[in-house]
Amino acid sequence: MNSTTVRNLLVRGMLAGLVAGALAWVVAYLLAEPLVDDAIAFEEAHAAHEHGGEELVSRALQSTAGLGTGVLVYGVAFGGIAALAYCFALGRVGRFGPRATALLLAGSGLLAVYVVPFLKYPANPPAVGDASTLNQRTALFFLMVALSVLLAVGAVILGKRLAPSLGNWNATLAAGAFFALAVGLAYAFLPSFSNEVPEGFSASLLWQYRVATLAIQTTMWTAFGLVFGLLAERLLVPRATAAVGASGAEPQATPVAH
């Protein structure tokens, strides 16, 4: 894949990330922000003392323009990184077309980058979590992300190496079992922070908030996979068809990355 194609895919990835970020913003505003307000109300009602001074940024601004700006910037950056990963994956993970590869990348990314770490260290609303362990919890979450991604890559490599001897189906099952076992060991050995929910905090509110954050990420990754897959297919398939047609050979629907 030449540098011009990579650049075009990068631009399309950033555009798809912007669209995905806008949709995630809507989901976050509708589902998560009301729960954040409830959590903040609980925190203020149970504060041991009054905090002096006024807020530098109002809660209304945080939940609208602030939230939107942050999610959109994140979406563009996320789309660019995902597009570069797509350039590497295209033609290397099986005989999938551009759109199918984008959806496969989005689904795998959602699982490895968010769902697996989330199950060990789920998101917490305000008032939940000990402030003294914040840095440790943040570091461990990102460690879990790194481990999950590395293990997912390792599972893909293992599956490809086992395929000639076991067949694609059995090799996929073996690679999946390896990933699940390795993740289970990481869950077992890494510390947990499940006892940091304050007394009296609504279990229903905590559960709804965590489901909402999962919905936000699912929206982001799914929208990116659908939009970027369409944009990538429009870029890659006509070129591949024209190049093959000029040589008189049979058209191929799947471009091969070099």
Short mmCIF file of C-alpha atoms in Angstrom, two decimals:
data_model
loop_
_atom_site.label_atom_id
_atom_site.label_comp_id
_atom_site.label_asym_id
_atom_site.label_seq_id
_atom_site.Cartn_x
_atom_site.Cartn_y
_atom_site.Cartn_z
CA MET A 1 0.00 0.00 0.00
CA ASN A 2 1.59 3.26 -1.14
CA SER A 3 1.88 6.43 0.92
CA THR A 4 -0.87 8.24 -1.02
CA THR A 5 -3.39 5.53 -0.22
CA VAL A 6 -2.33 5.53 3.43
CA ARG A 7 -2.77 9.30 3.58
CA ASN A 8 -6.21 9.11 1.97
CA LEU A 9 -7.27 6.40 4.40
CA LEU A 10 -5.95 8.45 7.31
CA VAL A 11 -8.06 11.44 6.26
CA ARG A 12 -11.12 9.24 5.85
CA GLY A 13 -10.45 7.64 9.22
CA MET A 14 -10.36 11.04 10.91
CA LEU A 15 -13.60 12.02 9.16
CA ALA A 16 -15.26 8.76 10.24
CA GLY A 17 -13.96 9.36 13.76
CA LEU A 18 -15.55 12.82 13.73
CA VAL A 19 -18.92 11.33 12.74
CA ALA A 20 -18.56 8.58 15.34
CA GLY A 21 -17.63 11.16 17.97
CA ALA A 22 -20.73 13.23 17.17
CA LEU A 23 -22.98 10.18 17.62
CA ALA A 24 -21.19 9.22 20.83
CA TRP A 25 -21.69 12.79 22.08
CA VAL A 26 -25.46 12.45 21.60
CA VAL A 27 -25.51 9.13 23.46
CA ALA A 28 -23.35 10.54 26.27
CA TYR A 29 -25.56 13.62 26.65
CA LEU A 30 -28.79 11.62 26.69
CA LEU A 31 -27.71 8.63 28.77
CA ALA A 32 -24.68 9.49 30.89
CA GLU A 33 -24.99 13.17 31.76
CA PRO A 34 -28.24 12.87 33.79
CA LEU A 35 -26.57 10.10 35.82
CA VAL A 36 -23.50 12.26 36.38
CA ASP A 37 -25.77 15.02 37.71
CA ASP A 38 -27.35 12.55 40.15
CA ALA A 39 -23.92 11.35 41.30
CA ILE A 40 -22.73 14.92 41.82
CA ALA A 41 -25.87 15.68 43.84
CA PHE A 42 -25.13 12.67 46.07
CA GLU A 43 -21.51 13.79 46.47
CA GLU A 44 -22.50 17.32 47.43
CA ALA A 45 -25.19 16.13 49.83
CA HIS A 46 -22.71 13.90 51.67
CA ALA A 47 -19.72 16.26 51.61
CA ALA A 48 -18.07 16.63 54.99
CA HIS A 49 -17.53 20.35 54.50
CA GLU A 50 -18.33 23.14 52.09
CA HIS A 51 -15.86 23.87 49.31
CA GLY A 52 -15.05 27.53 48.93
CA GLY A 53 -14.94 29.48 45.69
CA GLU A 54 -16.95 29.30 42.51
CA GLU A 55 -16.62 26.79 39.71
CA LEU A 56 -14.28 27.94 36.96
CA VAL A 57 -16.48 26.17 34.40
CA SER A 58 -20.20 25.74 35.05
CA ARG A 59 -21.75 22.28 35.07
CA ALA A 60 -24.05 23.32 32.20
CA LEU A 61 -21.05 24.22 30.03
CA GLN A 62 -19.22 21.04 31.01
CA SER A 63 -22.17 18.83 29.99
CA THR A 64 -22.72 20.55 26.61
CA ALA A 65 -19.91 22.40 24.85
CA GLY A 66 -17.19 20.93 27.05
CA LEU A 67 -18.41 17.38 26.57
CA GLY A 68 -18.89 17.89 22.84
CA THR A 69 -15.45 19.38 22.28
CA GLY A 70 -13.73 16.62 24.21
CA VAL A 71 -15.61 13.80 22.47
CA LEU A 72 -15.15 15.26 18.98
CA VAL A 73 -11.41 15.81 19.45
CA TYR A 74 -11.11 12.30 20.84
CA GLY A 75 -13.11 10.95 17.90
CA VAL A 76 -10.80 12.54 15.31
CA ALA A 77 -7.68 11.24 17.06
CA PHE A 78 -9.27 7.84 17.55
CA GLY A 79 -10.23 7.68 13.87
CA GLY A 80 -6.71 8.51 12.73
CA ILE A 81 -5.12 5.82 14.90
CA ALA A 82 -7.73 3.25 13.86
CA ALA A 83 -7.16 4.10 10.18
CA LEU A 84 -3.43 3.40 10.54
CA ALA A 85 -4.23 0.08 12.21
CA TYR A 86 -6.59 -0.63 9.30
CA CYS A 87 -3.79 -0.01 6.78
CA PHE A 88 -1.73 -2.66 8.52
CA ALA A 89 -4.61 -5.15 8.91
CA LEU A 90 -6.02 -4.93 5.39
CA GLY A 91 -5.13 -8.13 3.54
CA ARG A 92 -3.32 -9.61 6.54
CA VAL A 93 -6.20 -10.91 8.68
CA GLY A 94 -7.96 -12.97 6.04
CA ARG A 95 -9.67 -12.61 2.68
CA PHE A 96 -11.96 -9.78 3.74
CA GLY A 97 -12.96 -6.79 1.67
CA PRO A 98 -12.42 -3.17 2.81
CA ARG A 99 -15.80 -2.85 4.53
CA ALA A 100 -15.65 -6.23 6.27
CA THR A 101 -12.11 -5.49 7.46
CA ALA A 102 -13.27 -2.16 8.93
CA LEU A 103 -16.11 -3.86 10.82
CA LEU A 104 -13.79 -6.62 12.02
CA LEU A 105 -11.26 -4.04 13.20
CA ALA A 106 -13.99 -2.04 14.99
CA GLY A 107 -15.39 -5.09 16.74
CA SER A 108 -11.97 -6.37 17.77
CA GLY A 109 -10.93 -2.90 18.91
CA LEU A 110 -14.04 -2.45 21.03
CA LEU A 111 -13.41 -5.81 22.69
CA ALA A 112 -9.67 -5.42 23.28
CA VAL A 113 -9.41 -1.70 23.97
CA TYR A 114 -12.53 -1.18 26.05
CA VAL A 115 -14.66 -4.19 26.98
CA VAL A 116 -11.89 -6.40 28.42
CA PRO A 117 -10.36 -3.60 30.56
CA PHE A 118 -13.87 -2.38 31.48
CA LEU A 119 -14.82 -5.75 32.96
CA LYS A 120 -11.87 -5.50 35.35
CA TYR A 121 -11.91 -1.76 35.98
CA PRO A 122 -15.38 -0.40 35.11
CA ALA A 123 -16.06 3.30 34.85
CA ASN A 124 -17.15 5.12 38.01
CA PRO A 125 -19.36 8.19 38.30
CA PRO A 126 -18.50 11.09 40.63
CA ALA A 127 -18.56 10.16 44.33
CA VAL A 128 -17.45 6.59 43.62
CA GLY A 129 -13.80 5.71 44.19
CA ASP A 130 -11.21 6.70 46.77
CA ALA A 131 -9.30 9.81 45.70
CA SER A 132 -6.10 8.38 47.19
CA THR A 133 -6.18 5.43 44.74
CA LEU A 134 -7.07 7.47 41.63
CA ASN A 135 -3.57 7.40 40.14
CA GLN A 136 -3.19 3.70 40.83
CA ARG A 137 -6.57 2.88 39.33
CA THR A 138 -5.81 4.94 36.22
CA ALA A 139 -2.41 3.30 35.73
CA LEU A 140 -3.86 -0.18 36.16
CA PHE A 141 -6.65 0.53 33.69
CA PHE A 142 -4.16 1.56 31.01
CA LEU A 143 -2.00 -1.44 31.88
CA MET A 144 -5.05 -3.64 31.32
CA VAL A 145 -5.66 -1.93 27.97
CA ALA A 146 -2.07 -2.59 26.90
CA LEU A 147 -2.22 -6.22 28.04
CA SER A 148 -5.53 -6.78 26.28
CA VAL A 149 -4.30 -5.35 22.98
CA LEU A 150 -1.03 -7.31 23.12
CA LEU A 151 -2.87 -10.52 23.97
CA ALA A 152 -5.34 -9.94 21.15
CA VAL A 153 -2.48 -9.48 18.67
CA GLY A 154 -0.82 -12.59 20.08
CA ALA A 155 -4.07 -14.55 19.67
CA VAL A 156 -4.33 -13.50 16.01
CA ILE A 157 -0.73 -14.55 15.34
CA LEU A 158 -1.28 -17.86 17.14
CA GLY A 159 -4.44 -18.52 15.16
CA LYS A 160 -2.70 -17.90 11.82
CA ARG A 161 0.17 -20.21 12.74
CA LEU A 162 -2.15 -23.01 13.90
CA ALA A 163 -4.48 -22.76 10.90
CA PRO A 164 -2.40 -24.90 8.48
CA SER A 165 -2.35 -27.84 10.91
CA LEU A 166 -5.70 -27.45 12.74
CA GLY A 167 -7.86 -25.76 10.15
CA ASN A 168 -9.32 -22.26 10.42
CA TRP A 169 -12.18 -23.17 12.77
CA ASN A 170 -10.11 -25.11 15.31
CA ALA A 171 -7.27 -22.59 15.13
CA THR A 172 -9.74 -19.78 15.88
CA LEU A 173 -11.12 -21.69 18.87
CA ALA A 174 -7.60 -22.36 20.17
CA ALA A 175 -6.60 -18.70 19.77
CA GLY A 176 -9.80 -17.59 21.51
CA ALA A 177 -9.16 -19.98 24.39
CA PHE A 178 -5.61 -18.64 24.73
CA PHE A 179 -6.90 -15.06 24.86
CA ALA A 180 -9.60 -15.89 27.42
CA LEU A 181 -7.16 -17.80 29.64
CA ALA A 182 -4.52 -15.07 29.54
CA VAL A 183 -7.08 -12.35 30.29
CA GLY A 184 -8.47 -14.45 33.15
CA LEU A 185 -5.00 -14.71 34.67
CA ALA A 186 -4.56 -10.94 34.38
CA TYR A 187 -7.91 -10.42 36.12
CA ALA A 188 -6.86 -12.76 38.91
CA PHE A 189 -3.46 -11.21 39.61
CA LEU A 190 -4.17 -7.51 39.16
CA PRO A 191 -5.67 -5.72 42.20
CA SER A 192 -9.34 -4.78 42.35
CA PHE A 193 -11.09 -1.73 43.82
CA SER A 194 -14.64 -2.99 44.22
CA ASN A 195 -14.92 -1.81 47.85
CA GLU A 196 -14.68 1.92 47.08
CA VAL A 197 -18.42 2.56 46.60
CA PRO A 198 -19.58 4.93 49.37
CA GLU A 199 -22.29 3.80 51.76
CA GLY A 200 -25.73 4.78 50.58
CA PHE A 201 -24.78 5.26 46.95
CA SER A 202 -27.46 3.86 44.64
CA ALA A 203 -26.47 0.52 43.14
CA SER A 204 -28.96 1.16 40.34
CA LEU A 205 -27.29 4.50 39.53
CA LEU A 206 -23.85 2.88 39.46
CA TRP A 207 -25.06 0.09 37.18
CA GLN A 208 -26.87 2.49 34.83
CA TYR A 209 -23.80 4.72 34.59
CA ARG A 210 -21.55 1.82 33.67
CA VAL A 211 -24.03 0.56 31.06
CA ALA A 212 -24.20 4.11 29.64
CA THR A 213 -20.42 4.35 29.30
CA LEU A 214 -20.41 0.98 27.54
CA ALA A 215 -23.15 2.24 25.20
CA ILE A 216 -21.06 5.33 24.39
CA GLN A 217 -18.03 3.25 23.42
CA THR A 218 -20.15 0.76 21.47
CA THR A 219 -21.68 3.65 19.52
CA MET A 220 -18.26 5.12 18.81
CA TRP A 221 -16.66 1.91 17.54
CA THR A 222 -19.73 0.70 15.61
CA ALA A 223 -20.28 4.04 13.89
CA PHE A 224 -16.62 4.24 12.98
CA GLY A 225 -16.61 0.74 11.52
CA LEU A 226 -19.68 1.42 9.38
CA VAL A 227 -18.69 4.89 8.15
CA PHE A 228 -15.00 4.17 7.62
CA GLY A 229 -15.77 0.85 5.92
CA LEU A 230 -17.96 2.66 3.39
CA LEU A 231 -15.37 5.38 2.77
CA ALA A 232 -12.50 2.89 2.49
CA GLU A 233 -14.42 0.71 0.05
CA ARG A 234 -15.18 3.68 -2.18
CA LEU A 235 -11.50 4.55 -2.21
CA LEU A 236 -9.99 1.09 -2.64
CA VAL A 237 -12.38 -1.06 -4.66
CA PRO A 238 -12.68 1.13 -7.79
CA ARG A 239 -8.90 1.41 -7.99
CA ALA A 240 -8.43 -2.33 -7.61
CA THR A 241 -11.13 -3.07 -10.20
CA ALA A 242 -9.72 -0.59 -12.73
CA ALA A 243 -6.17 -1.87 -12.33
CA VAL A 244 -7.18 -5.49 -12.81
CA GLY A 245 -9.57 -4.68 -15.64
CA ALA A 246 -6.79 -2.96 -17.57
CA SER A 247 -4.70 -6.12 -17.42
CA GLY A 248 -7.55 -8.28 -18.69
CA ALA A 249 -7.64 -10.45 -15.56
CA GLU A 250 -10.65 -11.30 -13.44
CA PRO A 251 -11.61 -8.45 -11.02
CA GLN A 252 -10.79 -8.98 -7.35
CA ALA A 253 -13.02 -7.46 -4.67
CA THR A 254 -10.35 -7.55 -1.96
CA PRO A 255 -7.29 -5.27 -2.28
CA VAL A 256 -4.03 -6.67 -0.93
CA ALA A 257 -1.89 -4.58 1.41
CA HIS A 258 1.86 -4.61 0.91
#
